[in-house]
mmCIF file of C-alpha atoms in Angstrom:
data_model
loop_
_atom_site.group_PDB
_atom_site.id
_atom_site.type_symbol
_atom_site.label_atom_id
_atom_site.label_comp_id
_atom_site.label_asym_id
_atom_site.label_seq_id
_atom_site.Cartn_x
_atom_site.Cartn_y
_atom_site.Cartn_z
ATOM 1 C CA LEU A 1 -21.756 -0.812 66.049
ATOM 2 C CA LEU A 2 -21.408 -1.304 62.293
ATOM 3 C CA ALA A 3 -24.673 -2.325 60.609
ATOM 4 C CA LEU A 4 -24.437 -3.647 57.049
ATOM 5 C CA HIS A 5 -27.475 -3.798 54.772
ATOM 6 C CA TRP A 6 -25.744 -6.035 52.227
ATOM 7 C CA LEU A 7 -22.232 -7.040 51.219
ATOM 8 C CA SER A 8 -20.863 -4.882 48.409
ATOM 9 C CA TYR A 9 -17.506 -3.906 46.905
ATOM 10 C CA ASP A 10 -16.306 -1.903 49.924
ATOM 11 C CA THR A 11 -17.636 -4.179 52.665
ATOM 12 C CA SER A 12 -14.468 -6.206 53.269
ATOM 13 C CA SER A 13 -12.409 -3.140 54.183
ATOM 14 C CA LEU A 14 -15.144 -1.884 56.519
ATOM 15 C CA ILE A 15 -15.364 -5.232 58.278
ATOM 16 C CA SER A 16 -11.572 -5.483 58.587
ATOM 17 C CA ARG A 17 -11.350 -2.033 60.138
ATOM 18 C CA ALA A 18 -14.219 -2.807 62.517
ATOM 19 C CA LEU A 19 -12.609 -6.062 63.647
ATOM 20 C CA ARG A 20 -9.242 -4.368 64.219
ATOM 21 C CA ALA A 21 -10.950 -1.690 66.301
ATOM 22 C CA ARG A 22 -13.001 -4.329 68.155
ATOM 23 C CA ILE A 23 -16.225 -2.793 66.890
ATOM 24 C CA PRO A 24 -18.944 -5.427 66.485
ATOM 25 C CA PHE A 25 -20.864 -5.595 63.223
ATOM 26 C CA VAL A 26 -24.240 -6.973 62.289
ATOM 27 C CA PHE A 27 -25.406 -8.113 58.880
ATOM 28 C CA ILE A 28 -29.029 -7.520 57.848
ATOM 29 C CA ASN A 29 -30.279 -9.427 54.808
ATOM 30 C CA HIS A 30 -33.425 -7.899 53.313
ATOM 31 C CA PHE A 31 -33.244 -10.257 50.332
ATOM 32 C CA ASP A 32 -33.899 -13.939 49.699
ATOM 33 C CA ASN A 33 -32.041 -16.089 52.231
ATOM 34 C CA ALA A 34 -30.805 -18.172 49.309
ATOM 35 C CA ARG A 35 -28.056 -15.530 49.107
ATOM 36 C CA LEU A 36 -26.672 -16.512 52.509
ATOM 37 C CA PRO A 37 -24.731 -19.617 51.364
ATOM 38 C CA LEU A 38 -22.802 -17.674 48.692
ATOM 39 C CA PRO A 39 -19.049 -18.137 49.354
ATOM 40 C CA GLN A 40 -18.198 -14.456 49.797
ATOM 41 C CA THR A 41 -21.253 -13.923 51.998
ATOM 42 C CA ARG A 42 -20.345 -16.840 54.255
ATOM 43 C CA LYS A 43 -16.760 -15.591 54.571
ATOM 44 C CA GLU A 44 -17.839 -12.112 55.665
ATOM 45 C CA ILE A 45 -20.661 -13.000 58.050
ATOM 46 C CA ALA A 46 -18.611 -15.635 59.857
ATOM 47 C CA HIS A 47 -17.391 -12.871 62.189
ATOM 48 C CA ALA A 48 -20.727 -11.040 62.530
ATOM 49 C CA ALA A 49 -22.093 -10.452 66.023
ATOM 50 C CA ALA A 50 -25.583 -11.155 64.674
ATOM 51 C CA VAL A 51 -27.418 -11.779 61.419
ATOM 52 C CA GLY A 52 -30.854 -10.312 60.733
ATOM 53 C CA VAL A 53 -33.228 -11.734 58.133
ATOM 54 C CA VAL A 54 -36.760 -10.817 57.037
ATOM 55 C CA SER A 55 -38.078 -14.378 56.825
ATOM 56 C CA ASP A 56 -37.073 -17.802 58.134
ATOM 57 C CA GLN A 57 -37.266 -19.455 54.704
ATOM 58 C CA ASN A 58 -34.148 -21.089 53.209
ATOM 59 C CA ILE A 59 -31.792 -20.325 56.101
ATOM 60 C CA PRO A 60 -28.749 -22.658 55.908
ATOM 61 C CA GLY A 61 -28.745 -25.197 58.722
ATOM 62 C CA ASP A 62 -25.568 -23.957 60.373
ATOM 63 C CA LEU A 63 -26.934 -20.402 60.497
ATOM 64 C CA GLN A 64 -30.339 -21.297 61.953
ATOM 65 C CA GLY A 65 -29.357 -20.424 65.511
ATOM 66 C CA ARG A 66 -27.645 -17.164 64.556
ATOM 67 C CA CYS A 67 -30.363 -15.506 62.485
ATOM 68 C CA VAL A 68 -32.819 -13.096 64.060
ATOM 69 C CA ASN A 69 -36.113 -12.644 62.222
ATOM 70 C CA LEU A 70 -36.774 -8.938 61.582
ATOM 71 C CA SER A 71 -39.928 -9.332 59.522
ATOM 72 C CA ASP A 72 -41.056 -6.340 57.489
ATOM 73 C CA ALA A 73 -44.319 -4.673 58.419
ATOM 74 C CA VAL A 74 -46.858 -2.336 56.849
ATOM 75 C CA ASP A 75 -49.075 0.408 58.220
ATOM 76 C CA THR A 76 -52.546 -1.131 58.056
ATOM 77 C CA ASP A 77 -54.151 2.192 58.935
ATOM 78 C CA PHE A 78 -52.577 3.786 55.858
ATOM 79 C CA PHE A 79 -53.127 0.784 53.603
ATOM 80 C CA SER A 80 -56.872 0.459 54.002
ATOM 81 C CA MET A 81 -59.687 0.706 51.490
ATOM 82 C CA GLU A 82 -61.287 3.482 53.513
ATOM 83 C CA LYS A 83 -58.231 5.726 53.019
ATOM 84 C CA ALA A 84 -58.061 5.258 49.232
ATOM 85 C CA LYS A 85 -59.681 7.695 46.835
ATOM 86 C CA PRO A 86 -63.019 6.505 45.493
ATOM 87 C CA ALA A 87 -61.842 4.517 42.469
ATOM 88 C CA THR A 88 -62.910 5.531 39.010
ATOM 89 C CA HIS A 89 -64.445 2.336 37.692
ATOM 90 C CA SER A 90 -62.274 0.507 35.185
ATOM 91 C CA GLU A 91 -64.034 -0.966 32.164
ATOM 92 C CA ARG A 92 -61.865 -4.063 32.566
ATOM 93 C CA PRO A 93 -60.624 -5.948 35.659
ATOM 94 C CA VAL A 94 -57.167 -4.618 36.518
ATOM 95 C CA ILE A 95 -54.206 -6.948 37.124
ATOM 96 C CA LEU A 96 -51.583 -5.015 39.107
ATOM 97 C CA LEU A 97 -47.856 -5.716 39.447
ATOM 98 C CA PRO A 98 -46.307 -3.164 41.844
ATOM 99 C CA ALA A 99 -42.548 -3.778 41.625
ATOM 100 C CA ARG A 100 -39.387 -2.198 40.315
ATOM 101 C CA ILE A 101 -38.704 -2.921 36.667
ATOM 102 C CA GLN A 102 -35.583 -5.000 37.033
ATOM 103 C CA GLU A 103 -34.514 -8.520 36.107
ATOM 104 C CA GLY A 104 -36.096 -11.194 38.262
ATOM 105 C CA LYS A 105 -39.334 -9.414 39.170
ATOM 106 C CA GLY A 106 -41.231 -11.411 36.558
ATOM 107 C CA GLN A 107 -42.819 -8.726 34.394
ATOM 108 C CA GLN A 108 -42.115 -10.831 31.278
ATOM 109 C CA ASP A 109 -43.867 -13.808 32.861
ATOM 110 C CA LEU A 110 -46.954 -11.769 33.665
ATOM 111 C CA ILE A 111 -47.126 -10.452 30.087
ATOM 112 C CA GLU A 112 -46.937 -14.049 28.827
ATOM 113 C CA ALA A 113 -49.682 -15.064 31.284
ATOM 114 C CA VAL A 114 -51.831 -12.209 29.956
ATOM 115 C CA ARG A 115 -51.212 -13.447 26.415
ATOM 116 C CA ILE A 116 -52.557 -16.862 27.466
ATOM 117 C CA LEU A 117 -55.614 -15.291 29.100
ATOM 118 C CA ILE A 118 -56.435 -13.088 26.125
ATOM 119 C CA ALA A 119 -56.266 -16.184 23.901
ATOM 120 C CA ARG A 120 -58.959 -17.626 26.201
ATOM 121 C CA ASN A 121 -61.045 -14.455 25.727
ATOM 122 C CA VAL A 122 -60.495 -13.281 29.296
ATOM 123 C CA ASP A 123 -61.062 -9.526 29.462
ATOM 124 C CA LEU A 124 -58.552 -7.636 31.632
ATOM 125 C CA ALA A 125 -56.234 -4.635 31.872
ATOM 126 C CA LEU A 126 -52.590 -4.810 32.962
ATOM 127 C CA CYS A 127 -50.872 -2.220 35.145
ATOM 128 C CA PHE A 128 -47.194 -1.982 36.091
ATOM 129 C CA VAL A 129 -46.145 0.494 38.777
ATOM 130 C CA GLY A 130 -42.640 0.899 40.162
ATOM 131 C CA ALA A 131 -39.341 2.614 39.497
ATOM 132 C CA VAL A 132 -37.457 1.696 36.334
ATOM 133 C CA ASP A 133 -34.129 0.221 37.450
ATOM 134 C CA SER A 134 -33.408 -1.258 34.017
ATOM 135 C CA GLU A 135 -34.263 0.885 31.012
ATOM 136 C CA PRO A 136 -33.338 -1.904 28.517
ATOM 137 C CA LEU A 137 -35.798 -4.223 30.266
ATOM 138 C CA HIS A 138 -38.410 -1.459 30.301
ATOM 139 C CA GLN A 139 -38.099 -1.079 26.531
ATOM 140 C CA GLU A 140 -38.194 -4.848 26.038
ATOM 141 C CA LEU A 141 -41.440 -5.063 28.003
ATOM 142 C CA ARG A 142 -42.977 -2.315 25.891
ATOM 143 C CA ARG A 143 -41.950 -4.174 22.732
ATOM 144 C CA LEU A 144 -43.567 -7.361 24.031
ATOM 145 C CA VAL A 145 -46.780 -5.506 24.802
ATOM 146 C CA ALA A 146 -46.778 -3.886 21.347
ATOM 147 C CA ALA A 147 -46.132 -7.228 19.643
ATOM 148 C CA MET A 148 -49.155 -8.679 21.430
ATOM 149 C CA GLY A 149 -51.335 -5.735 20.414
ATOM 150 C CA ILE A 150 -52.364 -4.907 23.986
ATOM 151 C CA GLU A 151 -50.901 -1.408 24.305
ATOM 152 C CA GLY A 152 -54.407 -0.035 24.757
ATOM 153 C CA ARG A 153 -55.002 -2.123 27.849
ATOM 154 C CA THR A 154 -51.510 -1.908 29.427
ATOM 155 C CA ARG A 155 -50.103 0.925 31.532
ATOM 156 C CA PHE A 156 -46.520 1.527 32.679
ATOM 157 C CA LEU A 157 -46.870 4.115 35.441
ATOM 158 C CA GLY A 158 -43.309 4.281 36.784
ATOM 159 C CA GLU A 159 -42.579 5.266 40.367
ATOM 160 C CA ARG A 160 -45.554 6.713 42.252
ATOM 161 C CA SER A 161 -46.216 8.039 45.737
ATOM 162 C CA PRO A 162 -47.465 5.690 48.458
ATOM 163 C CA GLU A 163 -50.875 7.384 48.222
ATOM 164 C CA GLU A 164 -51.051 6.753 44.480
ATOM 165 C CA VAL A 165 -49.978 3.134 44.930
ATOM 166 C CA ARG A 166 -52.702 2.726 47.559
ATOM 167 C CA ASP A 167 -55.276 4.036 45.073
ATOM 168 C CA LEU A 168 -54.032 1.564 42.461
ATOM 169 C CA TYR A 169 -54.432 -1.307 44.925
ATOM 170 C CA ALA A 170 -58.013 -0.154 45.461
ATOM 171 C CA LEU A 171 -58.654 -0.079 41.715
ATOM 172 C CA SER A 172 -57.194 -3.536 41.049
ATOM 173 C CA SER A 173 -58.929 -6.892 41.097
ATOM 174 C CA VAL A 174 -55.842 -9.087 41.587
ATOM 175 C CA VAL A 175 -52.267 -8.258 42.622
ATOM 176 C CA VAL A 176 -49.610 -10.459 41.026
ATOM 177 C CA LEU A 177 -45.951 -10.927 42.011
ATOM 178 C CA PRO A 178 -44.175 -13.418 39.727
ATOM 179 C CA SER A 179 -40.790 -12.629 41.285
ATOM 180 C CA TYR A 180 -37.987 -15.194 41.163
ATOM 181 C CA SER A 181 -36.323 -14.055 44.405
ATOM 182 C CA GLU A 182 -37.743 -12.293 47.468
ATOM 183 C CA GLY A 183 -36.941 -11.672 51.107
ATOM 184 C CA LEU A 184 -40.387 -10.856 52.482
ATOM 185 C CA PRO A 185 -42.209 -8.867 49.780
ATOM 186 C CA ARG A 186 -43.806 -5.826 51.371
ATOM 187 C CA ILE A 187 -46.058 -5.185 48.374
ATOM 188 C CA VAL A 188 -47.787 -8.492 49.076
ATOM 189 C CA LEU A 189 -48.501 -7.335 52.625
ATOM 190 C CA GLU A 190 -49.749 -3.963 51.397
ATOM 191 C CA ALA A 191 -52.061 -5.575 48.839
ATOM 192 C CA GLN A 192 -53.565 -7.934 51.402
ATOM 193 C CA ALA A 193 -54.088 -5.009 53.790
ATOM 194 C CA MET A 194 -56.058 -3.470 50.899
ATOM 195 C CA LYS A 195 -58.203 -6.642 50.703
ATOM 196 C CA LYS A 196 -56.752 -7.782 47.391
ATOM 197 C CA PRO A 197 -56.057 -11.458 46.621
ATOM 198 C CA ILE A 198 -52.526 -12.420 45.613
ATOM 199 C CA VAL A 199 -51.132 -14.633 42.888
ATOM 200 C CA ALA A 200 -47.385 -15.075 43.313
ATOM 201 C CA TYR A 201 -44.480 -17.368 42.670
ATOM 202 C CA ASP A 202 -43.491 -19.354 45.752
ATOM 203 C CA ALA A 203 -40.023 -17.796 45.877
ATOM 204 C CA GLY A 204 -37.932 -16.934 48.929
ATOM 205 C CA GLY A 205 -40.016 -15.586 51.786
ATOM 206 C CA THR A 206 -43.169 -15.006 49.731
ATOM 207 C CA GLY A 207 -44.693 -18.135 51.253
ATOM 208 C CA LYS A 208 -44.479 -16.430 54.664
ATOM 209 C CA ALA A 209 -46.275 -13.330 53.372
ATOM 210 C CA VAL A 210 -49.277 -15.156 51.872
ATOM 211 C CA LEU A 211 -51.578 -17.786 53.345
ATOM 212 C CA ALA A 212 -51.684 -20.235 50.457
ATOM 213 C CA ASN A 213 -55.218 -20.888 49.154
ATOM 214 C CA GLU A 214 -56.596 -18.605 51.873
ATOM 215 C CA THR A 215 -55.421 -15.083 51.029
ATOM 216 C CA GLY A 216 -54.048 -15.903 47.601
ATOM 217 C CA PHE A 217 -52.336 -18.499 45.463
ATOM 218 C CA LEU A 218 -48.687 -19.546 45.386
ATOM 219 C CA VAL A 219 -47.520 -21.267 42.220
ATOM 220 C CA LYS A 220 -44.249 -22.906 41.251
ATOM 221 C CA THR A 221 -41.651 -20.350 40.208
ATOM 222 C CA GLY A 222 -41.588 -20.022 36.433
ATOM 223 C CA ASP A 223 -44.908 -21.811 35.841
ATOM 224 C CA VAL A 224 -46.554 -19.170 33.668
ATOM 225 C CA ARG A 225 -49.546 -21.319 32.780
ATOM 226 C CA ALA A 226 -50.371 -21.887 36.452
ATOM 227 C CA LEU A 227 -50.006 -18.141 36.965
ATOM 228 C CA ALA A 228 -52.568 -17.552 34.220
ATOM 229 C CA ASP A 229 -54.912 -20.227 35.588
ATOM 230 C CA LYS A 230 -55.009 -18.711 39.084
ATOM 231 C CA ILE A 231 -55.549 -15.178 37.778
ATOM 232 C CA SER A 232 -58.377 -16.468 35.597
ATOM 233 C CA PHE A 233 -59.953 -18.301 38.528
ATOM 234 C CA LEU A 234 -60.036 -15.157 40.647
ATOM 235 C CA LEU A 235 -61.436 -13.008 37.830
ATOM 236 C CA ASP A 236 -64.195 -15.573 37.254
ATOM 237 C CA ASN A 237 -65.099 -15.965 40.931
ATOM 238 C CA GLU A 238 -65.973 -12.661 42.557
ATOM 239 C CA ALA A 239 -67.160 -14.244 45.805
ATOM 240 C CA GLU A 240 -63.860 -16.086 46.247
ATOM 241 C CA ARG A 241 -61.924 -12.971 45.301
ATOM 242 C CA LEU A 242 -63.717 -10.958 47.984
ATOM 243 C CA ARG A 243 -63.384 -13.739 50.561
ATOM 244 C CA MET A 244 -59.633 -14.013 50.004
ATOM 245 C CA GLY A 245 -59.305 -10.241 50.156
ATOM 246 C CA GLN A 246 -61.069 -10.075 53.504
ATOM 247 C CA ARG A 247 -58.943 -12.875 54.920
ATOM 248 C CA GLY A 248 -55.829 -11.112 53.649
ATOM 249 C CA ARG A 249 -56.733 -7.989 55.592
ATOM 250 C CA GLU A 250 -57.325 -10.053 58.725
ATOM 251 C CA PHE A 251 -54.058 -11.952 58.275
ATOM 252 C CA VAL A 252 -51.869 -8.863 57.854
ATOM 253 C CA SER A 253 -53.606 -6.997 60.676
ATOM 254 C CA ARG A 254 -53.148 -9.967 63.007
ATOM 255 C CA LYS A 255 -49.531 -10.789 62.122
#
C-alpha cells in the first residue's frame, strides 16, 4: 500500500509506478478540504483506493462518498490543567497564538486586533509560540510590533516542547487562531482540553473543532474588528470565560 500525505513534485511518478505494479494507494489530506478541487489534486486522486480527511467541511459533492473522516485527536490526560506547572501570574491577561509563523496563520491579523484593543485601553499581553517557517514574515511581525510600541508586552517564543506549550495554555486567558485555512486545528483541541476559550476564524474544519458560542467564538475570516470584539468580550467577562473553558474541556473529552 502506498500512503500519500499530500501531493508534491514527485507524487505523479510514485502513483504511476504504483498503478503499473497494481499497488493501491490512499491519499490523506490533513489540510483544508478546499484543496481537494484543485485540478492537479483531482487528477491524481481519481485513481486512489481511498481518500482520508480530517474534517467533513468543504468536501466536493462528487467526493462525499469516497472520503473517510480521520479526525485528529489530543491526549486529554496530558493536556489538562492539573498536569501544567503552577503558572507564574502574569500582570496582564495573556492572548496566546500557538501556530507556526507562516503565511496564512493570521499573526498579522492578531497584531492588528491588539492594536484596536489597546486603542480602547484594553490591557493585555500577546504571546506567539511555534516554529518559524518564514523568517521574512517573522521579521515583518517584529517590525509591526515595534511600530505599535508594544514590544514590552509581546513575546515570540519560537518552537517549544509539548510540556512548555501546555504551560503556556495554562498561563493564557484566551487562545486565538485567526488562520485562513485549516484542516482540523489540533491546537484548538489542545486549548479547549486546557479549559481555555477560543476565538478563531471560521476557516476550513475549525468550525468542527469549536462549539460556536459555547466553547469559543467563530468569526468571519478576515474580520479583524470582530476578532478584537470577541477577545475583548472574554477579557471583560471572567465568568463567561471560565464557563466556556469548562465546556471546552467537556466537549474535547467527549468527542
